[in-house]
Coordinates of N, CA and C in Angstrom, one line a residue:
M1 N -10.0 2.7 -35.7 CA -9.0 2.2 -34.8 C -7.8 1.7 -35.7
R2 N -6.6 2.1 -35.4 CA -5.5 1.7 -36.2 C -4.8 0.5 -35.5
E3 N -4.2 -0.3 -36.3 CA -3.4 -1.4 -35.7 C -2.1 -0.9 -35.1
T4 N -1.8 -1.3 -33.9 CA -0.6 -1.0 -33.2 C 0.1 -2.2 -32.8
P5 N 1.4 -2.2 -32.5 CA 2.1 -3.4 -32.1 C 1.4 -4.0 -30.9
G6 N 1.1 -5.3 -31.0 CA 0.4 -6.1 -29.9 C -1.1 -5.9 -29.9
H7 N -1.6 -5.2 -30.9 CA -3.1 -5.0 -31.0 C -3.5 -5.1 -32.4
Q8 N -4.3 -6.1 -32.7 CA -4.8 -6.3 -34.1 C -6.2 -5.8 -34.2
V9 N -6.6 -5.2 -35.3 CA -7.9 -4.7 -35.5 C -8.7 -5.8 -36.3
H10 N -9.8 -6.2 -35.8 CA -10.6 -7.2 -36.5 C -11.9 -6.5 -36.9
L11 N -12.2 -6.6 -38.2 CA -13.4 -6.1 -38.7 C -14.4 -7.2 -38.8
A12 N -15.7 -6.9 -38.8 CA -16.7 -7.9 -38.9 C -16.7 -8.6 -40.2
D13 N -17.0 -9.9 -40.2 CA -17.2 -10.7 -41.4 C -18.5 -10.2 -42.1
R14 N -18.4 -9.5 -43.2 CA -19.6 -8.9 -43.8 C -20.5 -10.0 -44.3
R15 N -20.0 -11.1 -44.7 CA -21.0 -12.2 -45.2 C -21.8 -12.7 -44.1
V16 N -21.2 -13.0 -42.9 CA -21.9 -13.5 -41.8 C -22.9 -12.5 -41.3
L17 N -22.4 -11.2 -41.2 CA -23.3 -10.2 -40.7 C -24.5 -10.0 -41.7
A18 N -24.2 -10.1 -43.0 CA -25.4 -9.9 -43.9 C -26.4 -11.1 -43.7
I19 N -25.9 -12.3 -43.5 CA -26.8 -13.4 -43.2 C -27.6 -13.1 -42.0
G20 N -27.0 -12.6 -41.0 CA -27.7 -12.3 -39.7 C -28.7 -11.2 -39.9
L21 N -28.4 -10.1 -40.7 CA -29.3 -9.0 -41.0 C -30.5 -9.5 -41.8
V22 N -30.3 -10.3 -42.8 CA -31.4 -10.8 -43.6 C -32.3 -11.7 -42.7
S23 N -31.7 -12.5 -41.9 CA -32.4 -13.4 -41.0 C -33.2 -12.6 -40.0
G24 N -32.7 -11.5 -39.5 CA -33.5 -10.6 -38.6 C -34.7 -10.0 -39.3
L25 N -34.5 -9.6 -40.5 CA -35.6 -9.0 -41.3 C -36.7 -10.1 -41.5
V26 N -36.3 -11.3 -41.9 CA -37.3 -12.4 -42.1 C -38.0 -12.7 -40.7
A27 N -37.2 -12.7 -39.7 CA -37.8 -13.0 -38.3 C -38.9 -12.0 -37.9
V28 N -38.6 -10.7 -38.2 CA -39.6 -9.7 -37.8 C -40.8 -9.8 -38.7
M29 N -40.6 -10.1 -40.0 CA -41.8 -10.2 -40.9 C -42.7 -11.4 -40.5
L30 N -42.0 -12.5 -40.2 CA -42.8 -13.7 -39.8 C -43.5 -13.5 -38.4
A31 N -42.8 -12.8 -37.5 CA -43.4 -12.5 -36.2 C -44.6 -11.6 -36.3
A32 N -44.5 -10.6 -37.2 CA -45.6 -9.8 -37.4 C -46.8 -10.5 -38.1
L33 N -46.5 -11.4 -39.0 CA -47.5 -12.2 -39.6 C -48.2 -13.1 -38.6
A34 N -47.4 -13.7 -37.7 CA -47.9 -14.6 -36.7 C -48.7 -13.9 -35.7
A35 N -48.5 -12.6 -35.5 CA -49.2 -11.9 -34.5 C -50.4 -11.2 -35.0
H36 N -50.3 -10.7 -36.3 CA -51.4 -9.8 -36.8 C -51.9 -10.3 -38.1
G37 N -51.3 -11.2 -38.8 CA -51.7 -11.6 -40.1 C -53.0 -12.4 -40.2
P38 N -53.5 -12.6 -41.3 CA -54.7 -13.5 -41.5 C -54.4 -14.9 -41.2
M39 N -53.2 -15.3 -41.2 CA -52.8 -16.7 -40.9 C -52.4 -16.9 -39.4
A40 N -52.5 -15.9 -38.6 CA -52.1 -16.0 -37.2 C -52.8 -17.1 -36.5
P41 N -52.0 -18.0 -35.8 CA -52.6 -19.1 -35.1 C -53.6 -18.7 -34.1
T42 N -54.7 -19.5 -34.0 CA -55.7 -19.2 -33.0 C -55.7 -20.2 -31.8
K43 N -55.2 -21.4 -32.1 CA -55.1 -22.4 -31.0 C -53.9 -22.1 -30.2
L44 N -54.0 -22.4 -28.9 CA -52.9 -22.2 -27.9 C -51.7 -23.0 -28.3
D45 N -51.8 -24.2 -28.7 CA -50.6 -25.1 -29.0 C -49.9 -24.5 -30.2
A46 N -50.7 -24.1 -31.2 CA -50.1 -23.5 -32.4 C -49.4 -22.2 -32.1
Q47 N -50.0 -21.4 -31.3 CA -49.3 -20.1 -30.9 C -48.0 -20.4 -30.1
R48 N -48.0 -21.4 -29.3 CA -46.8 -21.7 -28.5 C -45.7 -22.2 -29.5
Q49 N -46.1 -23.0 -30.5 CA -45.1 -23.5 -31.5 C -44.5 -22.3 -32.3
V50 N -45.4 -21.4 -32.7 CA -44.8 -20.3 -33.5 C -44.0 -19.3 -32.6
D51 N -44.4 -19.2 -31.3 CA -43.6 -18.4 -30.4 C -42.2 -19.0 -30.2
T52 N -42.1 -20.3 -30.2 CA -40.8 -21.0 -30.1 C -40.0 -20.8 -31.3
A53 N -40.6 -20.9 -32.5 CA -39.9 -20.7 -33.7 C -39.4 -19.3 -33.8
I54 N -40.2 -18.3 -33.4 CA -39.7 -16.9 -33.5 C -38.6 -16.7 -32.5
M55 N -38.7 -17.2 -31.3 CA -37.7 -17.0 -30.3 C -36.3 -17.6 -30.7
L56 N -36.3 -18.8 -31.2 CA -35.1 -19.4 -31.6 C -34.6 -18.8 -32.9
H57 N -35.4 -18.3 -33.8 CA -35.0 -17.6 -35.0 C -34.3 -16.3 -34.5
F58 N -34.8 -15.5 -33.6 CA -34.2 -14.3 -33.2 C -32.9 -14.6 -32.4
V59 N -32.9 -15.5 -31.5 CA -31.7 -15.8 -30.8 C -30.5 -16.2 -31.7
H60 N -30.8 -17.0 -32.7 CA -29.7 -17.4 -33.6 C -29.4 -16.3 -34.6
T61 N -30.3 -15.4 -34.9 CA -30.0 -14.2 -35.7 C -29.0 -13.3 -34.9
L62 N -29.3 -13.1 -33.6 CA -28.3 -12.3 -32.8 C -27.0 -13.0 -32.7
A63 N -27.0 -14.3 -32.6 CA -25.8 -15.1 -32.5 C -25.0 -14.9 -33.8
L64 N -25.7 -14.9 -34.9 CA -25.0 -14.8 -36.2 C -24.3 -13.4 -36.3
M65 N -25.0 -12.4 -35.8 CA -24.4 -11.0 -35.9 C -23.2 -10.9 -34.9
L66 N -23.3 -11.6 -33.8 CA -22.2 -11.6 -32.9 C -21.0 -12.4 -33.5
M67 N -21.3 -13.5 -34.1 CA -20.3 -14.4 -34.7 C -19.5 -13.6 -35.7
A68 N -20.2 -12.7 -36.4 CA -19.5 -11.9 -37.5 C -18.3 -11.1 -36.9
H69 N -18.2 -10.9 -35.6 CA -17.2 -10.2 -35.0 C -16.1 -11.0 -34.3
W70 N -16.3 -12.4 -34.4 CA -15.3 -13.3 -33.7 C -14.0 -13.3 -34.5
A71 N -12.9 -13.0 -33.9 CA -11.6 -13.0 -34.5 C -11.1 -14.4 -34.7
A72 N -11.6 -15.1 -35.7 CA -11.2 -16.5 -36.0 C -11.2 -16.6 -37.5
P73 N -10.5 -17.6 -38.0 CA -10.5 -17.7 -39.5 C -11.9 -17.8 -40.1
A74 N -12.1 -17.2 -41.2 CA -13.4 -17.1 -41.9 C -14.1 -18.5 -42.0
R75 N -13.3 -19.6 -42.2 CA -13.9 -20.9 -42.4 C -14.7 -21.3 -41.2
W76 N -14.2 -20.9 -40.0 CA -15.0 -21.2 -38.8 C -16.3 -20.5 -38.7
R77 N -16.2 -19.2 -39.0 CA -17.4 -18.3 -38.9 C -18.4 -18.8 -40.0
L78 N -18.0 -19.1 -41.2 CA -18.9 -19.4 -42.3 C -19.5 -20.8 -42.0
T79 N -18.7 -21.7 -41.5 CA -19.3 -23.1 -41.2 C -20.3 -23.0 -40.1
I80 N -20.1 -22.3 -39.1 CA -21.0 -22.1 -38.0 C -22.3 -21.4 -38.5
A81 N -22.1 -20.3 -39.2 CA -23.2 -19.6 -39.8 C -24.0 -20.5 -40.7
G82 N -23.4 -21.3 -41.4 CA -24.1 -22.3 -42.3 C -24.9 -23.2 -41.5
L83 N -24.3 -23.8 -40.4 CA -25.1 -24.7 -39.5 C -26.3 -24.0 -38.9
W84 N -26.1 -22.8 -38.5 CA -27.3 -22.0 -37.9 C -28.3 -21.7 -38.9
L85 N -27.9 -21.3 -40.1 CA -28.8 -21.0 -41.1 C -29.7 -22.2 -41.5
I86 N -29.0 -23.3 -41.7 CA -29.8 -24.6 -42.0 C -30.7 -24.9 -40.8
G87 N -30.2 -24.7 -39.6 CA -31.0 -25.0 -38.4 C -32.2 -24.0 -38.3
I88 N -32.0 -22.8 -38.6 CA -33.2 -21.8 -38.6 C -34.2 -22.2 -39.6
I89 N -33.7 -22.5 -40.8 CA -34.7 -22.9 -41.9 C -35.4 -24.2 -41.5
L90 N -34.7 -25.2 -41.1 CA -35.4 -26.5 -40.8 C -36.2 -26.4 -39.5
F91 N -35.7 -25.8 -38.4 CA -36.4 -25.8 -37.2 C -37.5 -24.7 -37.2
S92 N -37.1 -23.5 -37.3 CA -38.1 -22.4 -37.3 C -39.0 -22.5 -38.5
G93 N -38.4 -22.7 -39.7 CA -39.2 -22.8 -40.9 C -40.2 -23.9 -40.9
S94 N -39.9 -25.0 -40.3 CA -40.9 -26.1 -40.2 C -42.0 -25.8 -39.3
L95 N -41.7 -25.1 -38.2 CA -42.8 -24.6 -37.3 C -43.6 -23.5 -37.9
Y96 N -43.0 -22.6 -38.6 CA -43.8 -21.6 -39.4 C -44.7 -22.3 -40.3
A97 N -44.2 -23.2 -41.1 CA -45.1 -23.9 -42.1 C -46.2 -24.6 -41.4
L98 N -45.9 -25.3 -40.3 CA -46.9 -26.0 -39.5 C -48.0 -25.1 -39.0
T99 N -47.6 -24.0 -38.4 CA -48.6 -23.1 -37.7 C -49.2 -22.0 -38.6
L100 N -48.4 -21.4 -39.4 CA -48.9 -20.2 -40.2 C -49.5 -20.7 -41.5
F101 N -48.9 -21.7 -42.1 CA -49.4 -22.1 -43.4 C -50.1 -23.4 -43.4
N102 N -50.4 -23.9 -42.2 CA -51.2 -25.1 -42.0 C -50.7 -26.3 -42.8
Q103 N -49.4 -26.5 -42.8 CA -48.8 -27.6 -43.5 C -48.2 -28.6 -42.5
P104 N -48.8 -29.8 -42.3 CA -48.4 -30.7 -41.3 C -47.1 -31.4 -41.6
W105 N -46.7 -31.6 -42.8 CA -45.6 -32.5 -43.1 C -44.2 -32.0 -42.6
P106 N -44.0 -30.6 -42.5 CA -42.7 -30.2 -42.1 C -42.4 -30.5 -40.6
G107 N -43.4 -30.8 -39.8 CA -43.1 -31.1 -38.4 C -42.1 -32.2 -38.2
A108 N -42.0 -33.1 -39.1 CA -41.1 -34.2 -39.0 C -39.6 -33.8 -39.1
I109 N -39.4 -32.6 -39.7 CA -38.0 -32.2 -39.8 C -37.5 -31.2 -38.7
T110 N -38.4 -30.8 -37.9 CA -38.1 -29.8 -36.8 C -36.9 -30.3 -36.0
P111 N -36.9 -31.6 -35.5 CA -35.8 -32.0 -34.7 C -34.5 -32.0 -35.4
I112 N -34.5 -32.2 -36.7 CA -33.2 -32.1 -37.5 C -32.7 -30.7 -37.5
G113 N -33.6 -29.7 -37.6 CA -33.2 -28.3 -37.5 C -32.6 -28.0 -36.1
G114 N -33.2 -28.6 -35.1 CA -32.7 -28.4 -33.7 C -31.3 -28.9 -33.6
L115 N -31.0 -30.1 -34.3 CA -29.7 -30.7 -34.3 C -28.7 -29.7 -34.9
F116 N -29.0 -29.1 -36.0 CA -28.1 -28.2 -36.7 C -27.9 -26.9 -35.8
L117 N -28.9 -26.5 -35.1 CA -28.7 -25.3 -34.2 C -27.7 -25.7 -33.1
M118 N -27.8 -26.9 -32.5 CA -26.9 -27.4 -31.5 C -25.5 -27.6 -32.1
L119 N -25.4 -28.1 -33.3 CA -24.1 -28.3 -33.9 C -23.4 -26.9 -34.1
G120 N -24.1 -25.9 -34.4 CA -23.5 -24.6 -34.5 C -22.9 -24.1 -33.2
W121 N -23.6 -24.3 -32.1 CA -23.1 -24.0 -30.8 C -21.9 -24.8 -30.4
I122 N -21.9 -26.1 -30.7 CA -20.8 -27.0 -30.5 C -19.6 -26.6 -31.3
G123 N -19.9 -26.2 -32.6 CA -18.8 -25.7 -33.4 C -18.1 -24.4 -32.9
W124 N -18.9 -23.5 -32.4 CA -18.3 -22.3 -31.9 C -17.5 -22.6 -30.6
L125 N -18.0 -23.5 -29.8 CA -17.2 -23.8 -28.6 C -15.9 -24.5 -29.0
T126 N -16.0 -25.5 -30.0 CA -14.8 -26.2 -30.5 C -13.8 -25.2 -31.1
G127 N -14.4 -24.2 -31.9 CA -13.5 -23.2 -32.5 C -12.8 -22.3 -31.5
L128 N -13.6 -22.0 -30.5 CA -13.0 -21.1 -29.4 C -11.9 -21.8 -28.7
L129 N -12.0 -23.1 -28.5 CA -10.9 -23.8 -27.9 C -9.8 -24.2 -28.8
A130 N -10.1 -24.3 -30.1 CA -9.1 -24.8 -31.1 C -8.3 -23.7 -31.8
V131 N -8.9 -22.5 -32.0 CA -8.3 -21.5 -32.7 C -7.3 -20.8 -31.8
K132 N -6.1 -20.6 -32.4 CA -5.0 -19.9 -31.7 C -5.5 -18.5 -31.3
R133 N -5.3 -18.1 -30.1 CA -5.8 -16.9 -29.5 C -4.8 -15.7 -29.9
P134 N -5.4 -14.6 -30.2 CA -4.5 -13.4 -30.5 C -3.7 -13.1 -29.3
E135 N -2.5 -12.5 -29.5 CA -1.6 -12.1 -28.4 C -2.3 -11.2 -27.4
F136 N -3.2 -10.3 -27.8 CA -3.8 -9.4 -26.8 C -4.9 -10.0 -26.0
D137 N -5.3 -11.2 -26.3 CA -6.4 -11.9 -25.6 C -6.0 -12.4 -24.3

């Protein structure tokens, strides 16, 4: 698609898209491990925790890939992607460690990861309201 008067072409932010793609790969690998691997949780509470970790990991992976196409300055996209990446690592990662690797200590950082995930959504909303809209919007 060529740029015409009054219409700007926006290409995806390759860095944010790459983060989302790698995150998706890791999410699928950990979901497979949780469902079929030798460390798959057998207790219902542990399975529920790992299901929550996987769901939020995938939701934020898709959000990252969508974020890559947002026509805003790169600093907004990269900041929000960074918040979500930290959130995925702390929230989902701590639940993976807790349930798949039987490590109880990371459970204390799960809420901090959730905070980073929320900050990413607040950042996107703030950016949506603060960033000057293209003329064709």
